mmCIF file of C-alpha atoms in Angstrom:
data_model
loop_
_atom_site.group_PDB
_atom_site.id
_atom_site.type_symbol
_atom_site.label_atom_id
_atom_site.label_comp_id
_atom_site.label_asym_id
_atom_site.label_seq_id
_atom_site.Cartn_x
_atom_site.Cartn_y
_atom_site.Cartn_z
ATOM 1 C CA UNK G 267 -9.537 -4.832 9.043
ATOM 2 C CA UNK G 268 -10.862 -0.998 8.529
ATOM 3 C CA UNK G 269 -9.434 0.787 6.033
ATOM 4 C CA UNK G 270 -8.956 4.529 6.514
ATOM 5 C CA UNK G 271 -8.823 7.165 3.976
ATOM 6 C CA UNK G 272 -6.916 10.742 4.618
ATOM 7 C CA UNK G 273 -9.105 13.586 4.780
ATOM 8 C CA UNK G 274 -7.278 15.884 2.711
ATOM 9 C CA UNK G 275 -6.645 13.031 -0.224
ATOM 10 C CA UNK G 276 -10.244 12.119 -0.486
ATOM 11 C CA UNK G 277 -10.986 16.289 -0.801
ATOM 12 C CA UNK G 278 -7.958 16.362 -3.202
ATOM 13 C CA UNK G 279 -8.819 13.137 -5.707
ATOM 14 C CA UNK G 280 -12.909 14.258 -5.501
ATOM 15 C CA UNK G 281 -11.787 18.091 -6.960
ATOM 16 C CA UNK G 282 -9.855 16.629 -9.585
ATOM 17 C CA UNK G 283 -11.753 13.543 -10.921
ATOM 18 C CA UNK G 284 -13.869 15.771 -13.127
ATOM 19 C CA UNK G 285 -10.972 17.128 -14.663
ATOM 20 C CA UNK G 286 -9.610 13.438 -15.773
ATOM 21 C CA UNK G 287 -11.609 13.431 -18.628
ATOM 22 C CA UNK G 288 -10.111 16.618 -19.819
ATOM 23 C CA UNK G 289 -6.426 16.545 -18.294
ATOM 24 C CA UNK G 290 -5.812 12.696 -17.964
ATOM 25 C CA UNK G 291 -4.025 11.852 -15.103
ATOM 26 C CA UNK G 292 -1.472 14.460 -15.513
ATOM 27 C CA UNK G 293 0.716 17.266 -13.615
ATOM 28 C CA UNK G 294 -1.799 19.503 -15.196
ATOM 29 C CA UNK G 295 -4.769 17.993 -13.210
ATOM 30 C CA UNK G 296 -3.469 17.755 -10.011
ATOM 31 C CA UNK G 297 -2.025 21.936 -10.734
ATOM 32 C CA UNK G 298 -5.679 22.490 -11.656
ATOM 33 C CA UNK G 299 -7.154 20.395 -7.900
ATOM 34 C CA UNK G 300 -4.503 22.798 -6.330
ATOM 35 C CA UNK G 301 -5.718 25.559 -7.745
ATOM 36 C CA UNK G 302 -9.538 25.217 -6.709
ATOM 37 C CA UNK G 303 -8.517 24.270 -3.953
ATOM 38 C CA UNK G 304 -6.354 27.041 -2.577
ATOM 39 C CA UNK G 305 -3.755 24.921 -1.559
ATOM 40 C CA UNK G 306 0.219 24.997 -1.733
ATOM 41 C CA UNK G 307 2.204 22.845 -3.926
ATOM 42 C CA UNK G 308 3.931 21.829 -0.874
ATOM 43 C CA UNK G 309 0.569 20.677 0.855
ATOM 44 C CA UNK G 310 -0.376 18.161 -2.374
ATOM 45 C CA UNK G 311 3.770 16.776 -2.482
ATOM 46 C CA UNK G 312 3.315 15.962 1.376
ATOM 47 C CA UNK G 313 0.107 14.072 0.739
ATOM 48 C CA UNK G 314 1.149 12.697 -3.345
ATOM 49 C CA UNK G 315 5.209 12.694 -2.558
ATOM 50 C CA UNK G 316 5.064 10.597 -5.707
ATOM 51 C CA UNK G 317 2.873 13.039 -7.427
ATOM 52 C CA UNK G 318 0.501 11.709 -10.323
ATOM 53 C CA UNK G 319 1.133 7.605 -9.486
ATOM 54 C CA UNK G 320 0.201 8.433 -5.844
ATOM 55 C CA UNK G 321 -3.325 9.800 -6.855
ATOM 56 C CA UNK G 322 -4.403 7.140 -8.995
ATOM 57 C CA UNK G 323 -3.182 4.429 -6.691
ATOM 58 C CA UNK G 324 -5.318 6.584 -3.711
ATOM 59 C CA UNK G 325 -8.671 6.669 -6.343
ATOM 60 C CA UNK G 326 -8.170 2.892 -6.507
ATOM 61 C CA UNK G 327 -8.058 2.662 -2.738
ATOM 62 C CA UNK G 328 -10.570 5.230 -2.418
ATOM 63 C CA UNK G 329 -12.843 3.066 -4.278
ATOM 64 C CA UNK G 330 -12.314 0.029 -2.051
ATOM 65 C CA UNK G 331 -12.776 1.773 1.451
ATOM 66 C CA UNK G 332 -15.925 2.977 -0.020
ATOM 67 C CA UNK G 333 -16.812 0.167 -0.926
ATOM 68 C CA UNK G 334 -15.992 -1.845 2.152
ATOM 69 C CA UNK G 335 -17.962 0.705 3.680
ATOM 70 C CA UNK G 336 -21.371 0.018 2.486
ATOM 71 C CA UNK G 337 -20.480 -3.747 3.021
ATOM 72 C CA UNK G 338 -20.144 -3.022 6.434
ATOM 73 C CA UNK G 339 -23.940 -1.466 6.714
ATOM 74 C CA UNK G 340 -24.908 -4.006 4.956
ATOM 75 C CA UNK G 341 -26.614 -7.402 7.195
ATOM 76 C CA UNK G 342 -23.873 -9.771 5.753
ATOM 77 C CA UNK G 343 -24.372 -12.511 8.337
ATOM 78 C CA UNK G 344 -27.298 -13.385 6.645
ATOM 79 C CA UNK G 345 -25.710 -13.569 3.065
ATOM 80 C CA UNK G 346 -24.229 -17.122 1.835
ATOM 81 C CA UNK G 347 -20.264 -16.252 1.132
ATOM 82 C CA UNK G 348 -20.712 -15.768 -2.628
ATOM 83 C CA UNK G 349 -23.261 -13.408 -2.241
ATOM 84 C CA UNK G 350 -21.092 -11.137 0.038
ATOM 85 C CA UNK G 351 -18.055 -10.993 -2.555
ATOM 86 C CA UNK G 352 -20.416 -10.851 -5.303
ATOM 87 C CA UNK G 353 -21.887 -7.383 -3.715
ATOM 88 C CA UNK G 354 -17.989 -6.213 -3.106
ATOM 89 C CA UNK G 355 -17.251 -6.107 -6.731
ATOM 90 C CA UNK G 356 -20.809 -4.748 -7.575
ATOM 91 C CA UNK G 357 -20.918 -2.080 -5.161
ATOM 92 C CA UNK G 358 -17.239 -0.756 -6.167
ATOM 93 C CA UNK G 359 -17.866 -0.368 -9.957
ATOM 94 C CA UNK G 360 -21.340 0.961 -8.432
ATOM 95 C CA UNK G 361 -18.697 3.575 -6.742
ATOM 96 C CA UNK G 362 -16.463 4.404 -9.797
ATOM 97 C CA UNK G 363 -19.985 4.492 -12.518
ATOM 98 C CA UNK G 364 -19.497 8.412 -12.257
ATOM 99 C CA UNK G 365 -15.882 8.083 -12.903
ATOM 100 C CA UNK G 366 -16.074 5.547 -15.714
ATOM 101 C CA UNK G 367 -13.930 7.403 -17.631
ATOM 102 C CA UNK G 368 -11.699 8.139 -14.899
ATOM 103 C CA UNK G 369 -10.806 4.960 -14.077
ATOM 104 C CA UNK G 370 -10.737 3.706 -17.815
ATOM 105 C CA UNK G 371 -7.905 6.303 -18.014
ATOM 106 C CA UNK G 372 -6.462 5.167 -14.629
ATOM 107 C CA UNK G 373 -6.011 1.314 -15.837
ATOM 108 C CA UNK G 374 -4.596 3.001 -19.110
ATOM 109 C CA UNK G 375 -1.639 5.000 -17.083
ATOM 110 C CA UNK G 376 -1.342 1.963 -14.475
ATOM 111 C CA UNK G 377 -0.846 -0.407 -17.187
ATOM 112 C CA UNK G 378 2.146 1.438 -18.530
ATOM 113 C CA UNK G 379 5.967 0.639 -17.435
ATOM 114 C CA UNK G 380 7.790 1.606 -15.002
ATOM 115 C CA UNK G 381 4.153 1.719 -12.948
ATOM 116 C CA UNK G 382 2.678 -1.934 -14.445
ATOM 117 C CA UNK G 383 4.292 -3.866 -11.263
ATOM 118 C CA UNK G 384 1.793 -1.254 -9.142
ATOM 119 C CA UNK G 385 -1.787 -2.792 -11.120
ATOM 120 C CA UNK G 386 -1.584 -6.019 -9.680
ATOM 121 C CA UNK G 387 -1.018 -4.555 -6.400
ATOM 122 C CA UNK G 388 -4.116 -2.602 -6.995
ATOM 123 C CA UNK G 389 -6.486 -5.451 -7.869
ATOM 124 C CA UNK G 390 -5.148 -7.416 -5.134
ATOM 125 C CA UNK G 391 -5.696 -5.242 -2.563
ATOM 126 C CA UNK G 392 -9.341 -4.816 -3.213
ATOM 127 C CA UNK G 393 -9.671 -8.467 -3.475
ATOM 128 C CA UNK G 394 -8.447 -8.610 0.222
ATOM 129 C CA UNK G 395 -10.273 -5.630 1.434
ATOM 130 C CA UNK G 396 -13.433 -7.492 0.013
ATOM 131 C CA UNK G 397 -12.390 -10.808 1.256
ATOM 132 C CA UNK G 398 -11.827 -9.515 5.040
ATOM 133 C CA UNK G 399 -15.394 -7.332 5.160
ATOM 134 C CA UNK G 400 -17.135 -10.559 3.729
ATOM 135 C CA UNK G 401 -15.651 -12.675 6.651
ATOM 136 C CA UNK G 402 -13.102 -14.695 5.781
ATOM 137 C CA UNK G 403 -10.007 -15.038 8.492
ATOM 138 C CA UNK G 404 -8.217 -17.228 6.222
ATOM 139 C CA UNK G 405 -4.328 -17.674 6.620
ATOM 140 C CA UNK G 406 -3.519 -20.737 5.322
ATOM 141 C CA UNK G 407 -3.727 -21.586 1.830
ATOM 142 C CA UNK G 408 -6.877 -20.659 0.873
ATOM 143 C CA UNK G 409 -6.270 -17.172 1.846
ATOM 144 C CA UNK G 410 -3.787 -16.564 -1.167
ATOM 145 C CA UNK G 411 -6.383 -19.256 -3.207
ATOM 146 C CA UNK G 412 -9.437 -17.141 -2.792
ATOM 147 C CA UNK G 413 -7.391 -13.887 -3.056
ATOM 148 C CA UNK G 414 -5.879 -14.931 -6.435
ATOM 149 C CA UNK G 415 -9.302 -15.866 -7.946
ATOM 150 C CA UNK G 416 -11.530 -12.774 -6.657
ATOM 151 C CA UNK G 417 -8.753 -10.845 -8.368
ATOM 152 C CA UNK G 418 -9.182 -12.327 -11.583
ATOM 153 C CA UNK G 419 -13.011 -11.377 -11.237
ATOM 154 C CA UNK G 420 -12.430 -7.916 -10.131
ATOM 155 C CA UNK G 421 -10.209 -7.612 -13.456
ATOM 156 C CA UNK G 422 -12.361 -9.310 -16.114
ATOM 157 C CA UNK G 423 -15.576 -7.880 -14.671
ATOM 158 C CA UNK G 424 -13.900 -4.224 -14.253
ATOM 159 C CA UNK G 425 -12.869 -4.783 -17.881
ATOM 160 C CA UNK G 426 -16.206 -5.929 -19.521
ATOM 161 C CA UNK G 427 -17.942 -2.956 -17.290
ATOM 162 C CA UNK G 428 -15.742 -0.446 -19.429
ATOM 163 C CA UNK G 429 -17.255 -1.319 -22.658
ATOM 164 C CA UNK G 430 -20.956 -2.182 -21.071
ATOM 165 C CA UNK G 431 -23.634 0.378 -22.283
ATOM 166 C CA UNK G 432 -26.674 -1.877 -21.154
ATOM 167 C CA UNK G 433 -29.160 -0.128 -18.678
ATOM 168 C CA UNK G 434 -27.694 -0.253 -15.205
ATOM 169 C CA UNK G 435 -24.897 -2.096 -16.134
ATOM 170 C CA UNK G 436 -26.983 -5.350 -16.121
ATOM 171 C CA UNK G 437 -25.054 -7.258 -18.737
ATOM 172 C CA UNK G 438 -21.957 -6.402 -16.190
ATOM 173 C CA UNK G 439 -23.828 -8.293 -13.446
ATOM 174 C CA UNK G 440 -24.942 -10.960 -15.373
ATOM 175 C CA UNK G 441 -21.409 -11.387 -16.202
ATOM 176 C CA UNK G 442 -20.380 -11.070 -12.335
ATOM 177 C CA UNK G 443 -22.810 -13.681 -11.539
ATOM 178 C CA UNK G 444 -21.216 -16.292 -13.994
ATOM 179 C CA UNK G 445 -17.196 -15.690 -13.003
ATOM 180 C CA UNK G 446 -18.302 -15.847 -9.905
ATOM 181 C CA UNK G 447 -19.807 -19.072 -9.985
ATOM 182 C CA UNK G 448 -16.738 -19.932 -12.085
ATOM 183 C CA UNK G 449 -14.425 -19.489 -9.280
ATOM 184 C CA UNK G 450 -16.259 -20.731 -6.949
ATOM 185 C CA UNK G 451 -15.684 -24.118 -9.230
ATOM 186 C CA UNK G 452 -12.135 -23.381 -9.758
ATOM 187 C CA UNK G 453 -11.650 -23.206 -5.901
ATOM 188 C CA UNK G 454 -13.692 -26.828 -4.850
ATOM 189 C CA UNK G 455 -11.039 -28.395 -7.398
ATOM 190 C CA UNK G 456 -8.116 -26.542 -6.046
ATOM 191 C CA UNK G 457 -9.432 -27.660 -2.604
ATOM 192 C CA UNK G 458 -10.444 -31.333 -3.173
ATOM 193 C CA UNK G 459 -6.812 -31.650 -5.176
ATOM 194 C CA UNK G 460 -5.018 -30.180 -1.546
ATOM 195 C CA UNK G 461 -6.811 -32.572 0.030
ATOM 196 C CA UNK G 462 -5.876 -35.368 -1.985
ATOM 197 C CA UNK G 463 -2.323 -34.569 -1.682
ATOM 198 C CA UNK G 464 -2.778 -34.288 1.748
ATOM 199 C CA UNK G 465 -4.314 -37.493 2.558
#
């Protein structure tokens, strides 16, 4: 399942990610994008018709297409399962590490009502993206299953990477390592208990 990314939106979101930091994700910044850009207010409503909310939801996405991306150069056929996912999650915080602040300030405006219902959304659909370039053709069950639990890691890892000032982020990946093997835990019992129930 590719996942494309607009042109114009990926020229837009890359002008005005170094302004985050100063503007927040605000009218202001996207004004300011316009601005160096050289393009119309018109231009930016057709691609952002929800203006601010639209951008950050595109960064997240962004993110993910990038990342699924460099999965796809990647040999994954000779990667066990947990190693593929494992690499998802890495290489998209690898993606946003120039934009920490960005995307601190992204969860931060995502997290507030009436937008909140949109962060799950979010999460989810990077755990799918992820899930899909790593292989799995899942639609029974364990598609939600597996989709539910990478989602937890992308949220608990995303969250400890915020507030990790280690070298290269290595305490992040050490702590990637262990949810993953967490879940991978989690999902044996949910599938042994299915098949109980089933038998």
């Amino acid at each position: 399942m590719p996942y494309t990314t607009d042109a114009f939106k990926t020229k837009f979101l890359l002008t005005a990610l170094p302004d985050v930091p100063f503007d927040g994700w605000t009218e202001e910044l996207m004004a300011r994008a316009a601005k160096k850009l050289k393009v119309s207010e018109a231009q930016v409503k057709k691609s952002f018709p929800a203006g601010v909310q639209d951008l950050v939801v595109y960064f997240s996405h962004w993110a993910t297409a990038e990342a699924v991306q460099k999965m796809q150069k990647m040999n994954l056929a000779t990667m066990r399962v947990r190693d593929r996912i494992t690499v998802g999650v890495r290489i998209r915080l690898e993606i946003l590490t120039p934009h920490k602040q960005a995307e601190s300030a992204a969860l931060s405006y995502m997290a507030l009502p009436p937008r909140s219902f949109q962060l799950p959304k979010l999460v989810w659909h990077a755990a799918d993206k992820i899930w899909w370039t790593a292989g799995d053709t899942a639609t029974d069950y364990n598609h939600y299953t597996k989709r539910a639990l990478l989602s937890g890691v992308i949220t608990s890892t995303t969250l400890y990477w915020l507030n990790d000032a280690s070298k290269n982020h290595e305490q992040t990946w050490a702590f990637l390592d262990r949810r993953i093997e967490n879940v991978l835990k989690i999902g044996q019992k949910i599938a042994q208990f299915k098949k109980r129930r089933a038998e």
